[in-house]
Coordinates of C-alpha atoms in Angstrom, one line a residue:
Chain G
M1 CA 4.9 31.3 -5.8
T2 CA 7.1 34.3 -5.0
P3 CA 10.6 34.7 -3.6
A4 CA 8.8 35.1 -0.2
T5 CA 7.1 31.7 -0.4
V6 CA 8.3 29.4 2.3
P7 CA 8.2 25.8 1.2
A8 CA 7.9 23.1 3.8
L9 CA 7.8 19.3 3.9
R10 CA 4.3 18.2 4.4
R11 CA 3.1 16.3 7.4
G12 CA 4.7 12.8 7.5
V13 CA 7.3 13.7 4.9
R14 CA 11.0 13.2 5.8
L15 CA 14.3 13.2 4.1
R16 CA 16.5 10.3 5.3
Q17 CA 19.5 8.2 4.4
D18 CA 19.0 4.8 2.9
A19 CA 22.1 3.1 4.2
A20 CA 21.5 -0.2 2.5
R21 CA 21.5 1.5 -0.9
D22 CA 23.9 4.4 -0.1
R23 CA 21.5 7.1 -1.1
W24 CA 19.0 9.6 0.2
V25 CA 15.2 9.0 0.1
V26 CA 12.1 11.1 0.7
M27 CA 9.8 9.1 3.0
A28 CA 6.1 9.8 2.9
P29 CA 2.9 7.9 3.9
E30 CA 3.1 4.5 2.2
R31 CA 5.4 5.8 -0.5
M32 CA 8.9 7.0 -1.1
L33 CA 10.8 9.0 -3.7
V34 CA 14.5 8.9 -4.7
P35 CA 15.5 12.5 -5.3
D36 CA 18.0 13.2 -8.0
E37 CA 21.0 15.4 -7.2
T38 CA 19.3 18.7 -7.9
A39 CA 16.1 17.7 -5.9
L40 CA 18.3 16.6 -3.0
A41 CA 20.2 19.9 -3.0
V42 CA 16.9 21.8 -2.8
L43 CA 15.2 19.4 -0.3
R44 CA 18.1 19.8 2.1
L45 CA 17.3 23.5 2.3
V46 CA 13.5 23.0 2.7
D47 CA 13.1 23.4 6.4
G48 CA 9.9 25.4 6.7
T49 CA 11.7 28.6 7.6
R50 CA 13.9 29.4 4.5
S51 CA 12.0 31.3 1.8
L52 CA 12.3 30.4 -1.9
G53 CA 14.5 33.5 -2.3
E54 CA 16.9 32.4 0.4
I55 CA 17.1 28.9 -1.0
T56 CA 17.8 30.2 -4.4
A57 CA 20.5 32.5 -3.1
E58 CA 22.2 29.7 -1.2
L59 CA 22.2 27.4 -4.2
A60 CA 23.5 30.1 -6.5
R61 CA 26.4 30.6 -4.1
A62 CA 27.0 26.9 -3.7
Y63 CA 27.0 26.2 -7.4
A64 CA 28.4 29.5 -8.5
A65 CA 25.5 29.9 -10.9
P66 CA 23.3 32.9 -11.9
E67 CA 20.4 33.3 -9.5
A68 CA 17.9 33.8 -12.3
V69 CA 18.7 30.3 -13.7
I70 CA 18.6 28.7 -10.3
A71 CA 15.4 30.3 -9.4
E72 CA 13.6 28.9 -12.4
D73 CA 14.9 25.3 -11.7
V74 CA 14.0 25.5 -8.0
A75 CA 10.5 26.8 -8.7
A76 CA 9.8 24.1 -11.3
L77 CA 11.1 21.4 -8.9
L78 CA 9.0 22.7 -5.9
V79 CA 5.8 22.8 -8.0
D80 CA 6.5 19.2 -9.0
L81 CA 7.1 18.2 -5.4
S82 CA 3.9 20.1 -4.4
D83 CA 1.9 18.3 -7.1
K84 CA 3.2 15.0 -5.6
G85 CA 1.9 16.1 -2.2
L86 CA 5.4 16.1 -0.6
V87 CA 5.9 19.9 -0.2
S88 CA 3.6 22.7 0.8
L89 CA 4.0 26.2 -0.6
S90 CA 2.8 29.0 1.6
Chain X
M1 CA 20.2 -16.8 -8.6
N2 CA 22.5 -14.0 -7.7
A3 CA 22.1 -10.3 -7.0
V4 CA 18.8 -10.5 -5.2
S5 CA 17.9 -6.9 -4.4
A6 CA 16.8 -5.9 -0.9
P7 CA 13.1 -5.4 -0.1
L8 CA 11.8 -1.9 0.3
A9 CA 8.8 -2.6 2.5
L10 CA 7.6 -5.0 5.1
L11 CA 3.9 -5.8 5.3
A12 CA 3.2 -7.1 8.8
E13 CA -0.1 -8.8 9.2
L14 CA -0.3 -8.7 13.0
T15 CA -3.5 -10.6 13.2
H16 CA -6.3 -11.9 11.0
R17 CA -8.9 -10.9 13.6
C18 CA -11.2 -8.0 12.6
P19 CA -14.4 -6.6 13.9
L20 CA -15.5 -6.0 10.3
S21 CA -16.5 -8.7 7.8
C22 CA -16.1 -7.1 4.4
A23 CA -16.9 -9.3 1.4
Y24 CA -13.8 -8.2 -0.4
C25 CA -11.3 -8.8 2.4
S26 CA -7.8 -9.5 1.2
N27 CA -7.1 -11.9 4.0
P28 CA -6.9 -15.6 2.8
L29 CA -9.9 -17.8 3.1
Q30 CA -7.9 -19.8 5.6
L31 CA -7.5 -17.3 8.4
A32 CA -4.6 -17.6 10.8
Q33 CA -5.7 -18.8 14.2
V34 CA -5.5 -16.4 17.2
A35 CA -3.4 -19.0 19.1
S36 CA -0.8 -19.1 16.2
E37 CA -0.1 -15.3 16.3
L38 CA 3.6 -14.2 16.8
D39 CA 4.3 -12.6 20.2
T40 CA 5.7 -9.1 20.8
E41 CA 9.4 -10.0 20.9
S42 CA 9.2 -12.1 17.7
W43 CA 7.7 -9.1 15.9
A44 CA 10.3 -6.8 17.3
R45 CA 13.0 -9.1 16.0
V46 CA 11.3 -9.3 12.6
F47 CA 11.2 -5.4 12.4
R48 CA 15.0 -5.2 13.3
E49 CA 15.8 -7.9 10.7
A50 CA 13.7 -6.1 8.1
A51 CA 15.5 -2.8 8.6
E52 CA 18.9 -4.6 8.5
L53 CA 17.8 -6.3 5.3
G54 CA 17.1 -2.8 3.7
C55 CA 13.3 -2.3 4.3
L56 CA 12.5 1.4 4.8
Q57 CA 8.7 1.2 5.2
L58 CA 6.6 -0.9 7.5
H59 CA 2.8 -1.4 7.0
L60 CA 1.2 -2.6 10.2
S61 CA -1.9 -4.4 8.9
G62 CA -4.3 -7.2 9.6
G63 CA -7.1 -8.0 10.1
E64 CA -7.3 -5.2 12.5
P65 CA -3.9 -4.3 14.0
L66 CA -5.6 -2.3 16.8
L67 CA -6.8 -5.7 18.2
R68 CA -3.2 -6.4 19.2
R69 CA -3.0 -5.2 22.8
D70 CA 0.8 -4.8 22.3
L71 CA 0.4 -2.4 19.3
V72 CA 2.1 0.5 21.1
P73 CA 5.2 -1.5 22.0
L74 CA 5.2 -2.9 18.5
V75 CA 5.3 0.6 17.1
E76 CA 8.1 1.5 19.5
A77 CA 10.1 -1.5 18.3
A78 CA 9.5 -0.5 14.6
V79 CA 10.5 3.1 15.2
E80 CA 13.6 2.0 17.1
A81 CA 14.5 -0.2 14.2
G82 CA 14.3 2.9 11.9
L83 CA 11.3 1.9 9.9
Y84 CA 8.8 4.5 8.6
T85 CA 5.7 3.1 10.2
N86 CA 2.2 3.1 8.7
L87 CA -0.9 1.9 10.5
I88 CA -3.5 0.3 8.2
T89 CA -6.7 0.2 10.2
A90 CA -10.5 0.0 10.1
A91 CA -10.3 2.3 13.1
V92 CA -13.7 1.4 14.6
T93 CA -11.9 0.8 18.0
L94 CA -9.5 3.8 17.8
D95 CA -9.9 6.3 20.7
A96 CA -8.1 9.4 21.7
K97 CA -6.0 7.7 24.3
R98 CA -4.7 5.0 21.9
I99 CA -3.9 7.5 19.1
A100 CA -2.0 9.7 21.6
A101 CA 0.0 6.6 22.8
L102 CA 0.7 5.6 19.2
R103 CA 1.9 9.1 18.2
E104 CA 4.1 9.1 21.3
A105 CA 5.6 5.8 20.3
G106 CA 6.6 7.4 17.0
L107 CA 3.9 6.2 14.5
D108 CA 4.4 8.1 11.2
H109 CA 1.0 7.7 9.4
V110 CA -2.5 6.3 9.7
Q111 CA -4.6 4.9 6.9
I112 CA -8.3 4.5 7.7
S113 CA -10.6 2.4 5.5
V114 CA -14.2 3.4 4.6
Q115 CA -16.7 1.1 2.9
D116 CA -19.1 3.8 1.5
A117 CA -19.8 7.5 1.8
E118 CA -23.2 6.9 3.4
A119 CA -23.3 5.4 6.8
G120 CA -26.1 2.8 6.3
R121 CA -24.6 1.3 3.2
A122 CA -21.0 1.4 4.7
D123 CA -22.1 -0.4 7.8
A124 CA -24.0 -3.0 5.8
Q125 CA -20.8 -3.6 3.7
A126 CA -18.6 -3.9 6.8
G127 CA -21.2 -5.9 8.7
F128 CA -20.6 -3.6 11.7
P129 CA -23.6 -1.3 12.8
G130 CA -22.3 2.1 13.8
G131 CA -18.9 1.5 12.3
H132 CA -18.9 4.3 9.7
V133 CA -19.6 7.1 12.3
R134 CA -16.8 5.7 14.5
K135 CA -14.4 5.8 11.5
L136 CA -15.1 9.5 10.9
A137 CA -14.6 10.2 14.6
A138 CA -11.3 8.3 14.4
A139 CA -10.2 10.2 11.4
A140 CA -10.8 13.5 13.3
L141 CA -8.7 12.1 16.2
V142 CA -5.8 11.3 13.8
R143 CA -6.0 14.9 12.5
E144 CA -6.1 16.3 16.0
A145 CA -3.1 14.2 17.0
G146 CA -1.2 15.9 14.1
L147 CA -0.6 12.6 12.2
P148 CA -0.9 12.4 8.4
L149 CA -4.1 10.7 7.3
T150 CA -4.9 8.5 4.3
I151 CA -8.5 7.5 3.6
N152 CA -8.7 4.2 1.9
A153 CA -11.8 3.4 -0.2
V154 CA -12.0 0.0 -1.8
V155 CA -14.5 0.4 -4.6
H156 CA -16.6 -2.2 -6.5
R157 CA -19.9 -2.6 -8.4
R158 CA -22.0 -1.9 -5.2
N159 CA -20.4 1.3 -4.0
L160 CA -19.0 2.9 -7.2
P161 CA -22.0 5.2 -7.4
S162 CA -20.7 6.7 -4.1
L163 CA -17.2 7.5 -5.4
P164 CA -17.8 11.3 -5.6
G165 CA -19.1 11.1 -2.0
L166 CA -16.0 9.1 -1.0
I167 CA -13.7 11.8 -2.5
A168 CA -15.7 14.5 -0.6
L169 CA -15.5 12.5 2.6
A170 CA -11.7 12.3 2.3
E171 CA -11.5 16.1 1.6
A172 CA -13.8 16.9 4.6
A173 CA -11.7 14.6 6.8
G174 CA -8.6 16.7 5.9
A175 CA -6.7 13.6 4.5
E176 CA -3.4 14.3 2.8
R177 CA -4.0 11.2 0.7
L178 CA -6.9 9.2 -0.7
E179 CA -6.5 5.7 -2.0
V180 CA -9.2 4.6 -4.4
A181 CA -8.6 0.9 -4.9
H182 CA -10.8 -1.2 -7.1
V183 CA -11.2 -4.7 -5.6
Q184 CA -8.5 -7.2 -6.6
Y185 CA -9.9 -10.7 -7.0
Y186 CA -8.3 -13.0 -4.4
G187 CA -9.6 -14.8 -1.4
W188 CA -12.9 -13.5 -0.2
A189 CA -13.2 -11.1 -3.1
L190 CA -12.7 -13.9 -5.7
A191 CA -15.6 -15.8 -4.0
N192 CA -17.7 -12.7 -4.4
R193 CA -16.6 -11.6 -7.8
D194 CA -19.9 -11.8 -9.5
A195 CA -21.3 -9.3 -7.0
L196 CA -18.3 -7.0 -7.0
L197 CA -16.9 -6.7 -10.5
P198 CA -18.0 -3.5 -12.2
D199 CA -18.7 -3.2 -15.9
R200 CA -16.6 -1.2 -18.3
A201 CA -18.9 1.9 -18.2
M202 CA -18.8 2.0 -14.4
L203 CA -15.0 1.7 -14.4
D204 CA -14.6 4.4 -17.0
R205 CA -16.8 6.8 -15.1
A206 CA -14.8 6.1 -11.9
T207 CA -11.6 6.8 -13.7
E208 CA -12.9 10.1 -15.0
Q209 CA -14.1 11.1 -11.6
V210 CA -10.6 10.3 -10.1
E211 CA -8.9 12.2 -12.9
A212 CA -11.1 15.3 -12.3
A213 CA -10.6 15.2 -8.6
R214 CA -6.8 14.9 -9.1
A215 CA -6.8 18.0 -11.3
R216 CA -8.9 19.9 -8.7
L217 CA -7.0 18.8 -5.6
G218 CA -3.4 18.8 -6.9
G219 CA -1.0 19.9 -4.2
R220 CA -3.7 19.4 -1.5
M221 CA -4.7 15.8 -1.6
V222 CA -2.8 13.0 -3.4
I223 CA -5.1 10.3 -4.9
D224 CA -3.6 6.9 -5.6
Y225 CA -5.8 4.8 -7.9
V226 CA -5.7 1.1 -8.4
V227 CA -7.7 -0.3 -11.4
P228 CA -9.3 -3.7 -11.7
D229 CA -7.2 -5.8 -14.1
Y230 CA -10.3 -7.8 -15.2
H231 CA -10.7 -5.0 -17.8
A232 CA -7.0 -4.8 -18.8
T233 CA -5.1 -6.1 -21.8
R234 CA -1.8 -6.1 -20.0
P235 CA -1.3 -7.5 -16.5
K236 CA -0.2 -5.5 -13.5
P237 CA 3.4 -6.0 -12.2
C238 CA 2.0 -7.6 -9.1
M239 CA 3.9 -6.4 -5.9
G240 CA 6.5 -4.9 -8.3
G241 CA 7.5 -8.5 -9.1
W242 CA 7.7 -11.6 -7.0
G243 CA 10.3 -11.2 -4.3
R244 CA 11.6 -7.9 -5.6
R245 CA 10.3 -5.1 -3.3
F246 CA 7.8 -6.4 -0.8
I247 CA 8.1 -8.9 2.0
V248 CA 5.0 -10.0 3.9
V249 CA 4.9 -11.8 7.3
N250 CA 1.6 -13.2 8.2
P251 CA 0.1 -13.5 11.8
A252 CA 1.6 -16.9 12.2
G253 CA 5.1 -15.8 11.1
R254 CA 5.0 -17.2 7.6
V255 CA 7.2 -15.2 5.2
L256 CA 5.5 -14.5 1.9
P257 CA 6.1 -12.4 -1.3
C258 CA 2.5 -11.2 -1.1
H259 CA -0.4 -11.6 1.2
A260 CA -2.2 -14.1 -1.1
A261 CA 0.8 -16.3 -1.9
E262 CA -0.3 -19.1 0.4
S263 CA -3.1 -19.8 -2.1
L264 CA -0.4 -21.3 -4.4
P265 CA 0.2 -25.0 -4.1
G266 CA 3.6 -26.7 -3.8
L267 CA 5.5 -23.8 -2.3
D268 CA 7.0 -24.2 1.1
F269 CA 7.1 -20.7 2.6
P270 CA 9.6 -20.2 5.4
N271 CA 8.6 -19.1 8.9
V272 CA 10.3 -16.5 11.1
R273 CA 10.0 -18.9 14.0
E274 CA 12.6 -21.1 12.2
T275 CA 14.6 -18.7 10.1
S276 CA 15.8 -15.2 9.8
L277 CA 14.1 -12.8 7.4
A278 CA 17.3 -12.4 5.4
E279 CA 17.5 -16.2 4.9
A280 CA 13.8 -16.4 3.9
W281 CA 14.2 -13.6 1.4
M282 CA 17.5 -14.6 -0.1
G283 CA 17.8 -18.3 0.3
S284 CA 14.3 -19.9 0.3
D285 CA 13.2 -21.9 -2.8
A286 CA 9.7 -20.3 -2.5
F287 CA 11.1 -16.7 -2.9
N288 CA 13.5 -17.8 -5.7
R289 CA 10.8 -19.7 -7.6
F290 CA 9.4 -16.8 -9.6
R291 CA 12.3 -14.3 -9.4
G292 CA 13.6 -13.0 -12.7
T293 CA 12.4 -14.3 -16.0
G294 CA 13.9 -17.8 -16.2
W295 CA 10.8 -19.5 -15.0
M296 CA 8.5 -18.0 -17.6
P297 CA 6.8 -20.1 -20.3
A298 CA 5.5 -18.6 -23.6
P299 CA 4.1 -16.0 -24.2
C300 CA 6.0 -14.3 -21.4
R301 CA 9.3 -15.9 -22.4
G302 CA 11.1 -13.5 -24.7
C303 CA 8.4 -10.9 -24.4
A304 CA 9.6 -7.3 -24.4
L305 CA 7.5 -6.6 -21.4
A306 CA 8.7 -9.6 -19.3
E307 CA 10.7 -7.3 -17.0
A308 CA 8.0 -4.6 -17.0
D309 CA 5.1 -6.8 -15.7
W310 CA 7.0 -9.9 -14.5
G311 CA 4.3 -12.1 -16.0
G312 CA 1.6 -10.5 -13.9
C313 CA 0.3 -12.0 -10.8
R314 CA 1.1 -15.6 -9.8
C315 CA -2.0 -15.9 -7.5
Q316 CA -4.3 -14.7 -10.2
A317 CA -2.7 -16.9 -12.8
Y318 CA -3.2 -20.0 -10.6
A319 CA -6.7 -19.0 -9.5
L320 CA -7.9 -18.6 -13.1
T321 CA -6.0 -21.2 -15.0
G322 CA -5.0 -23.8 -12.4
E323 CA -1.3 -23.5 -13.4
I324 CA 1.2 -21.5 -11.3
D325 CA 3.6 -20.8 -14.1
A326 CA 0.9 -19.6 -16.6
T327 CA 0.9 -16.0 -18.0
D328 CA -1.6 -13.9 -16.0
P329 CA -4.9 -14.1 -18.0
A330 CA -5.1 -10.3 -17.6
C331 CA -2.6 -10.3 -20.6
S332 CA -4.4 -10.4 -24.0
L333 CA -1.5 -12.6 -25.2
S334 CA -2.6 -15.3 -22.6
P335 CA -4.4 -18.3 -24.2
H336 CA -6.7 -17.9 -21.1
H337 CA -7.6 -14.2 -21.6
G338 CA -11.2 -15.2 -22.4
V339 CA -11.8 -16.2 -18.8
L340 CA -11.9 -12.5 -17.9
A341 CA -14.6 -11.8 -20.5
D342 CA -16.6 -14.7 -19.0
A343 CA -16.1 -13.2 -15.6
R344 CA -17.3 -9.8 -16.7
A345 CA -20.3 -11.4 -18.4
G346 CA -21.1 -13.3 -15.1
A347 CA -21.1 -10.2 -12.9
G348 CA -24.4 -8.6 -12.0
D349 CA -26.3 -6.5 -9.4
D350 CA -28.3 -9.5 -8.2
A351 CA -25.4 -11.8 -7.4
P352 CA -25.2 -12.8 -3.8
L353 CA -22.6 -11.5 -1.4
V354 CA -20.9 -13.6 1.2
H355 CA -19.2 -11.8 4.1
R356 CA -15.8 -13.0 5.4
A357 CA -15.6 -15.3 8.4
Q358 CA -14.1 -14.4 11.7
A359 CA -10.6 -15.6 12.8
R360 CA -10.8 -17.8 15.9

């Protein structure tokens, strides 16, 4: 993974609201995942066009945090989501 | 009983009819009659009520859901209700026109079952000559339609040697997900247990093969693995606990906490023809009967794991002990744990196999 990597939700994966429980959920074939606050912030920016670098920069701005720290967290999170088969990294 | 949490998923058994006759079928021995099947509008109402109740996922299952001529309108109704819609199919009757219509209707995902990696053995298992080749063609159609694909392989004593081939088949089909599910022993499978139950060495080999494939395919194909609890020392938290996460509606409209629950005596399960899904879920005696831990006898009562495994599976406890309140014998603390050792000893390659009957 490099800053140019463009993460995307895999086929059949969608972020949606769960109105009954007042939260966001990641829907996927026959399973779902409840993202924590950090994962949700990242997933909202994963649209198949933004690169890892762009996502990191946006989050660094939004949270007024150093990019290097954010970059590490985002990369670790995306690898985890990729291992779970929810996000592709290309 | 207060604070009943909302279900996350609805399993809709649209029909018990199926062109296959697998010996491990999870349908009940008493199949729902064709004439008793819910109509399109009733199912559409059930989907709306499920979404209102808090369900997020819908599994359209059977039998074979493709045998419902109204499957496309049913998918439309489910999507309109806001449900993430999975089609669980044997796929031998799936063609390009149907998959295009289903995709157009908003279907989210297709799961196709396979019985073995080799066509001859697969067709013999399914009791459907030519079925395996049709399934592979259907999987390709799902791919071409751009829908996510799961390959489901139910494994047991007779096809476990094919597990590496089944993993390769799922890879070649381009599946995002592979479900390797050891047979669970209810209904038809329980009747065929001696022929289907693997020994410990077979199970351990399968688990190693799955682990190795997971390590190799990480990020490309997800593998979900369901183990047979006849080799366990702690029971599975069946369905995530009785009436906690899943709601099942069978072809005749009966509302159940799991697809095998009608095997339990003395429980009067509600029917969507007479009640709303919410009333069935929240208010029925049958759903409240095994909620929480208050119903549990020893050794579950007071056990530190009571809210981890919820006493295991009610259907299995009843099938193996004759008591619906008993601790699941899969638990080593159960006084009946020995029946599993007896079952393991009784399994063998020469045991006869009885194929499931057809729904009429």
